[in-house]
Tab-separated table of C-alpha atoms in Angstrom:
chain	number	residue	atom	x	y	z
A	1	VAL	CA	-39.646	2.853	34.134
A	2	CYS	CA	-42.042	1.353	36.665
A	3	LYS	CA	-44.945	3.596	35.712
A	4	THR	CA	-44.511	2.734	32.067
A	5	MET	CA	-44.625	-0.966	32.839
A	6	TYR	CA	-47.859	-0.636	34.764
A	7	GLY	CA	-49.746	1.751	32.512
A	8	GLY	CA	-48.828	4.935	34.388
A	9	SER	CA	-49.663	3.638	37.893
A	10	ASN	CA	-47.291	2.400	40.568
A	11	PRO	CA	-46.620	-1.348	40.660
A	12	PRO	CA	-48.955	-3.128	43.092
A	13	GLY	CA	-47.657	-3.726	46.593
A	14	THR	CA	-44.673	-1.336	46.352
A	15	SER	CA	-43.840	1.697	48.457
A	16	LYS	CA	-42.260	4.877	47.145
A	17	SER	CA	-38.883	3.888	48.618
A	18	SER	CA	-39.107	0.508	46.932
A	19	GLN	CA	-39.990	2.170	43.654
A	20	ARG	CA	-37.006	4.501	43.996
A	21	ALA	CA	-34.684	1.597	44.753
A	22	LEU	CA	-35.969	-0.341	41.762
A	23	PHE	CA	-35.564	2.695	39.513
A	24	LEU	CA	-31.956	3.204	40.672
A	25	PHE	CA	-31.203	-0.474	40.189
A	26	LEU	CA	-32.504	-0.454	36.623
A	27	SER	CA	-30.646	2.782	35.853
A	28	PHE	CA	-27.355	1.369	37.117
A	29	GLN	CA	-27.955	-1.836	35.194
A	30	TYR	CA	-28.496	0.157	31.994
A	31	MET	CA	-25.304	2.193	32.589
A	32	ALA	CA	-23.329	-0.962	33.300
A	33	ASP	CA	-24.546	-2.617	30.105
A	34	ASN	CA	-23.575	0.465	28.079
A	35	TYR	CA	-20.145	0.590	29.711
A	36	LEU	CA	-19.456	-3.087	29.020
A	37	GLU	CA	-20.619	-2.712	25.431
A	38	LYS	CA	-18.287	0.254	24.859
A	39	ARG	CA	-15.384	-1.612	26.452
A	40	MET	CA	-16.031	-4.585	24.181
A	41	GLU	CA	-16.031	-2.313	21.114
A	42	GLN	CA	-12.718	-0.788	22.240
A	43	TYR	CA	-11.288	-4.259	22.745
A	44	ARG	CA	-12.353	-5.397	19.281
A	45	SER	CA	-10.846	-2.234	17.748
A	46	SER	CA	-7.557	-2.749	19.580
A	47	GLN	CA	-7.445	-6.362	18.392
A	48	ALA	CA	-7.969	-5.234	14.791
A	49	VAL	CA	-5.140	-2.700	15.076
A	50	SER	CA	-2.888	-5.296	16.697
A	51	SER	CA	-3.507	-7.744	13.854
A	52	VAL	CA	-2.407	-5.085	11.342
A	53	LYS	CA	0.731	-4.298	13.322
A	54	LYS	CA	1.617	-7.992	13.563
A	55	GLU	CA	1.847	-8.194	9.767
A	56	GLY	CA	5.397	-6.847	9.975
A	57	LEU	CA	8.092	-6.180	7.402
A	58	ALA	CA	8.413	-9.782	6.174
A	59	SER	CA	4.754	-9.860	5.141
A	60	LEU	CA	5.002	-6.486	3.383
A	61	LEU	CA	8.095	-7.641	1.493
A	62	ILE	CA	6.317	-10.758	0.243
A	63	LYS	CA	3.288	-8.735	-0.867
A	64	ASN	CA	5.521	-6.167	-2.570
A	65	ARG	CA	5.593	-7.800	-5.971
A	66	SER	CA	6.214	-6.062	-9.289
A	67	THR	CA	2.748	-5.673	-10.781
A	68	ARG	CA	2.109	-5.348	-14.512
A	69	GLY	CA	-1.680	-5.651	-14.511
A	70	TYR	CA	-4.015	-3.392	-12.520
A	71	ASP	CA	-7.678	-3.226	-11.550
A	72	ALA	CA	-9.035	-0.559	-13.898
A	73	SER	CA	-12.053	0.077	-11.646
A	74	TYR	CA	-9.794	1.386	-8.880
A	75	ILE	CA	-8.625	4.969	-9.394
A	76	VAL	CA	-5.595	6.013	-7.355
A	77	ARG	CA	-6.074	9.417	-5.733
A	78	ALA	CA	-3.572	12.273	-5.537
A	79	ASP	CA	-3.546	12.148	-1.742
A	80	GLN	CA	-2.542	8.475	-1.893
A	81	LEU	CA	0.384	9.312	-4.164
A	82	ARG	CA	1.403	12.113	-1.792
A	83	ARG	CA	1.372	9.669	1.113
A	84	ILE	CA	3.572	7.256	-0.833
A	85	VAL	CA	6.048	9.985	-1.792
A	86	GLY	CA	5.961	11.162	1.826
A	87	VAL	CA	8.386	8.422	2.858
A	88	ASN	CA	11.173	10.305	1.112
A	89	ASN	CA	11.706	12.914	3.800
A	90	LYS	CA	12.235	10.124	6.308
A	91	VAL	CA	14.645	7.770	4.498
A	92	ALA	CA	18.411	7.880	4.124
A	93	SER	CA	20.194	9.861	1.402
A	94	ALA	CA	23.911	9.743	0.506
A	95	ARG	CA	25.638	12.729	2.157
A	96	ASN	CA	22.063	13.929	2.766
A	97	ARG	CA	21.997	15.534	-0.698
A	98	GLN	CA	18.361	14.560	-1.251
A	99	PRO	CA	18.521	15.167	-5.020
A	100	LEU	CA	15.323	13.320	-5.939
A	101	ARG	CA	12.108	15.087	-6.910
A	102	PHE	CA	8.759	13.523	-7.729
A	103	ARG	CA	6.087	14.277	-10.302
A	104	LEU	CA	2.698	12.824	-9.360
A	105	VAL	CA	0.557	11.599	-12.245
A	106	THR	CA	-3.094	10.702	-11.647
A	107	SER	CA	-5.645	9.162	-14.019
A	108	ASP	CA	-6.363	12.402	-15.889
A	109	GLU	CA	-2.732	12.518	-17.045
A	110	ALA	CA	-1.956	8.801	-17.366
A	111	CYS	CA	-2.276	9.117	-21.137
A	112	LYS	CA	0.787	11.381	-21.040
A	113	VAL	CA	2.900	8.560	-19.624
A	114	LEU	CA	1.608	5.277	-21.073
A	115	PRO	CA	2.946	5.800	-24.631
A	116	PHE	CA	6.488	6.263	-23.304
A	117	ILE	CA	6.899	3.208	-21.055
A	118	ARG	CA	7.417	-0.512	-21.619
A	119	MET	CA	6.848	-3.319	-19.106
A	120	ALA	CA	8.101	-6.872	-18.592
A	121	ALA	CA	11.323	-7.006	-20.591
A	122	GLY	CA	11.432	-10.738	-19.878
A	123	LEU	CA	7.977	-11.341	-21.377
A	124	ARG	CA	7.960	-9.193	-24.502
A	125	GLU	CA	5.790	-11.704	-26.359
A	126	LEU	CA	2.872	-10.978	-23.985
A	127	HIS	CA	2.850	-7.236	-24.736
A	128	LEU	CA	2.131	-6.298	-21.125
A	129	PRO	CA	0.146	-4.671	-19.734
A	130	LEU	CA	-2.841	-6.429	-21.235
A	131	GLU	CA	-5.549	-4.165	-22.579
A	132	GLY	CA	-7.747	-2.895	-19.765
A	133	THR	CA	-5.148	-3.520	-17.042
A	134	GLU	CA	-2.963	-0.455	-17.588
A	135	PRO	CA	-1.919	1.529	-14.501
A	136	ASN	CA	-3.756	4.845	-14.032
A	137	ALA	CA	-1.264	6.497	-11.687
A	138	PHE	CA	2.475	7.070	-11.728
A	139	ILE	CA	5.279	8.686	-9.778
A	140	ILE	CA	8.033	10.062	-12.002
A	141	VAL	CA	11.298	10.176	-10.044
A	142	CYS	CA	13.723	12.867	-11.236
A	143	SER	CA	17.144	14.091	-10.151
A	144	THR	CA	18.080	17.723	-9.578
A	145	ILE	CA	21.755	16.867	-10.148
A	146	GLU	CA	23.698	14.934	-12.756
A	147	PRO	CA	23.251	11.325	-11.611
A	148	ARG	CA	26.238	9.653	-9.927
A	149	ASN	CA	26.628	6.334	-8.112
A	150	SER	CA	25.216	7.748	-4.883
A	151	THR	CA	22.182	9.070	-6.755
A	152	TYR	CA	21.257	5.542	-7.770
A	153	VAL	CA	21.718	4.366	-4.192
A	154	ASP	CA	19.207	7.040	-3.175
A	155	LEU	CA	16.955	5.938	-6.014
A	156	GLY	CA	16.912	2.339	-4.801
A	157	ILE	CA	16.179	3.343	-1.216
A	158	SER	CA	13.415	5.659	-2.390
A	159	ALA	CA	11.768	3.175	-4.745
A	160	GLN	CA	11.684	0.307	-2.259
A	161	SER	CA	10.394	2.550	0.520
A	162	MET	CA	7.612	3.949	-1.669
A	163	LEU	CA	6.536	0.503	-2.820
A	164	LEU	CA	6.413	-0.791	0.756
A	165	GLN	CA	4.266	2.188	1.707
A	166	ALA	CA	1.977	1.413	-1.237
A	167	VAL	CA	1.648	-2.203	-0.127
A	168	GLU	CA	0.786	-1.109	3.399
A	169	MET	CA	-2.037	0.928	1.834
A	170	GLY	CA	-3.365	-2.099	-0.057
A	171	LEU	CA	-1.792	-1.095	-3.376
A	172	ASN	CA	1.056	-2.382	-5.517
A	173	GLY	CA	3.492	-0.918	-7.985
A	174	LEU	CA	6.192	-1.438	-10.557
A	175	CYS	CA	9.575	0.194	-11.072
A	176	ILE	CA	9.946	0.978	-14.771
A	177	MET	CA	13.342	1.900	-16.198
A	178	ASP	CA	12.474	1.135	-19.810
A	179	PHE	CA	11.028	4.487	-20.862
A	180	ASN	CA	11.497	7.326	-23.311
A	181	ALA	CA	12.983	10.096	-21.156
A	182	GLU	CA	12.662	12.835	-23.759
A	183	GLY	CA	9.071	11.878	-24.437
A	184	LEU	CA	8.214	12.143	-20.746
A	185	ILE	CA	10.032	15.465	-20.373
A	186	ASP	CA	8.041	16.964	-23.240
A	187	SER	CA	4.728	15.369	-22.299
A	188	LEU	CA	4.822	16.347	-18.614
A	189	GLN	CA	6.966	19.477	-18.952
A	190	LEU	CA	9.482	18.066	-16.470
A	191	PRO	CA	12.155	20.487	-15.216
A	192	TYR	CA	14.539	17.625	-14.374
A	193	LYS	CA	15.743	14.412	-15.987
A	194	PRO	CA	13.595	11.376	-15.066
A	195	LEU	CA	15.450	8.388	-13.624
A	196	LEU	CA	12.557	6.070	-12.854
A	197	VAL	CA	8.831	5.663	-13.435
A	198	VAL	CA	6.856	3.996	-10.639
A	199	ALA	CA	3.430	2.678	-11.624
A	200	VAL	CA	0.899	2.497	-8.785
A	201	GLY	CA	-2.476	0.784	-8.518
A	202	ARG	CA	-4.486	-2.098	-7.153
A	203	SER	CA	-3.122	-5.375	-8.455
A	204	ALA	CA	-5.204	-7.579	-10.744
A	205	GLU	CA	-2.531	-10.281	-10.854
A	206	LYS	CA	-1.589	-13.419	-8.963
A	207	VAL	CA	2.125	-13.506	-8.176
A	208	ARG	CA	3.995	-16.352	-6.481
A	209	LEU	CA	7.592	-16.684	-5.290
A	210	VAL	CA	9.503	-19.858	-6.142
A	211	ASP	CA	12.616	-21.052	-4.299
A	212	ILE	CA	15.614	-21.831	-6.505
A	213	ASN	CA	19.264	-22.668	-5.922
A	214	GLU	CA	22.406	-20.980	-7.162
A	215	GLY	CA	22.822	-21.705	-10.863
A	216	ASP	CA	19.103	-22.262	-11.558
A	217	ASP	CA	17.261	-20.195	-14.156
A	218	ARG	CA	16.128	-16.885	-12.593
A	219	SER	CA	13.793	-15.758	-15.377
A	220	TYR	CA	10.258	-14.974	-14.251
A	221	TYR	CA	7.459	-16.737	-16.130
A	222	ARG	CA	3.691	-17.173	-16.324
A	223	GLU	CA	1.573	-20.315	-16.188
A	224	ASN	CA	-2.234	-20.553	-16.046
A	225	GLY	CA	-2.605	-16.878	-15.225
A	226	VAL	CA	-0.073	-16.908	-12.366
A	227	HIS	CA	3.171	-14.906	-12.498
A	228	TYR	CA	6.054	-16.860	-10.936
A	229	VAL	CA	9.180	-15.162	-9.612
A	230	PRO	CA	12.199	-17.389	-8.813
A	231	LYS	CA	14.218	-16.311	-5.733
A	232	VAL	CA	17.566	-17.750	-4.662
A	233	VAL	CA	17.277	-19.423	-1.245
A	234	LEU	CA	18.962	-17.795	1.751
A	235	GLU	CA	21.601	-20.510	2.139
A	236	ASP	CA	22.943	-19.722	-1.356
A	237	LEU	CA	22.931	-15.973	-0.787
A	238	ILE	CA	25.348	-16.119	2.157
A	239	ILE	CA	29.082	-16.313	1.433
A	240	GLU	CA	30.715	-18.880	3.714
């Protein structure tokens, strides 16, 4: 270091021991700076992770809105669908029957699903999804047994868990029960009866929750490009 600073010669007025001491000092200073820099990077990373963890269930539930319009530029991958379906070997199942099976549909097969589904029963006049905002990925949920009450309990647990996982991944979805089952069976060569179609993608919509009281109109509606969803306030949900 010293020789470089002075054009290859020793600094004027310094002994070899002084040069060695200066060299060690500069070396330790460099190591200390590197150490502090790495520790600061680790701290920033831990803060970023902590901020994600602090989001919590309440935030995920609010973000988990039924989405009927998707960003067509974002293509959902098969591995993302697998991760979403992966919640199902961790959640509860009535008598642990685990009758549900899942057919993953990516963009190359979306055309086999879209003709057989309908969205937004409460907004038929809008003919959703709008052109260019169709979902390009689906999860078809089937049952290996003749559906019974407990099967639909499993279905609800499964659907909500998958949608929460999707939201955690920065995606959204929609549970679709208005579909042509026979059409889907033929189109996708399904070995089991489909119970639910879950659309998955990156939302292109703005959705807001609206507090209402018992007895108020609960129909969802759209104004100025925003989809509003009325929700009964907690006080009216609890039976006194």
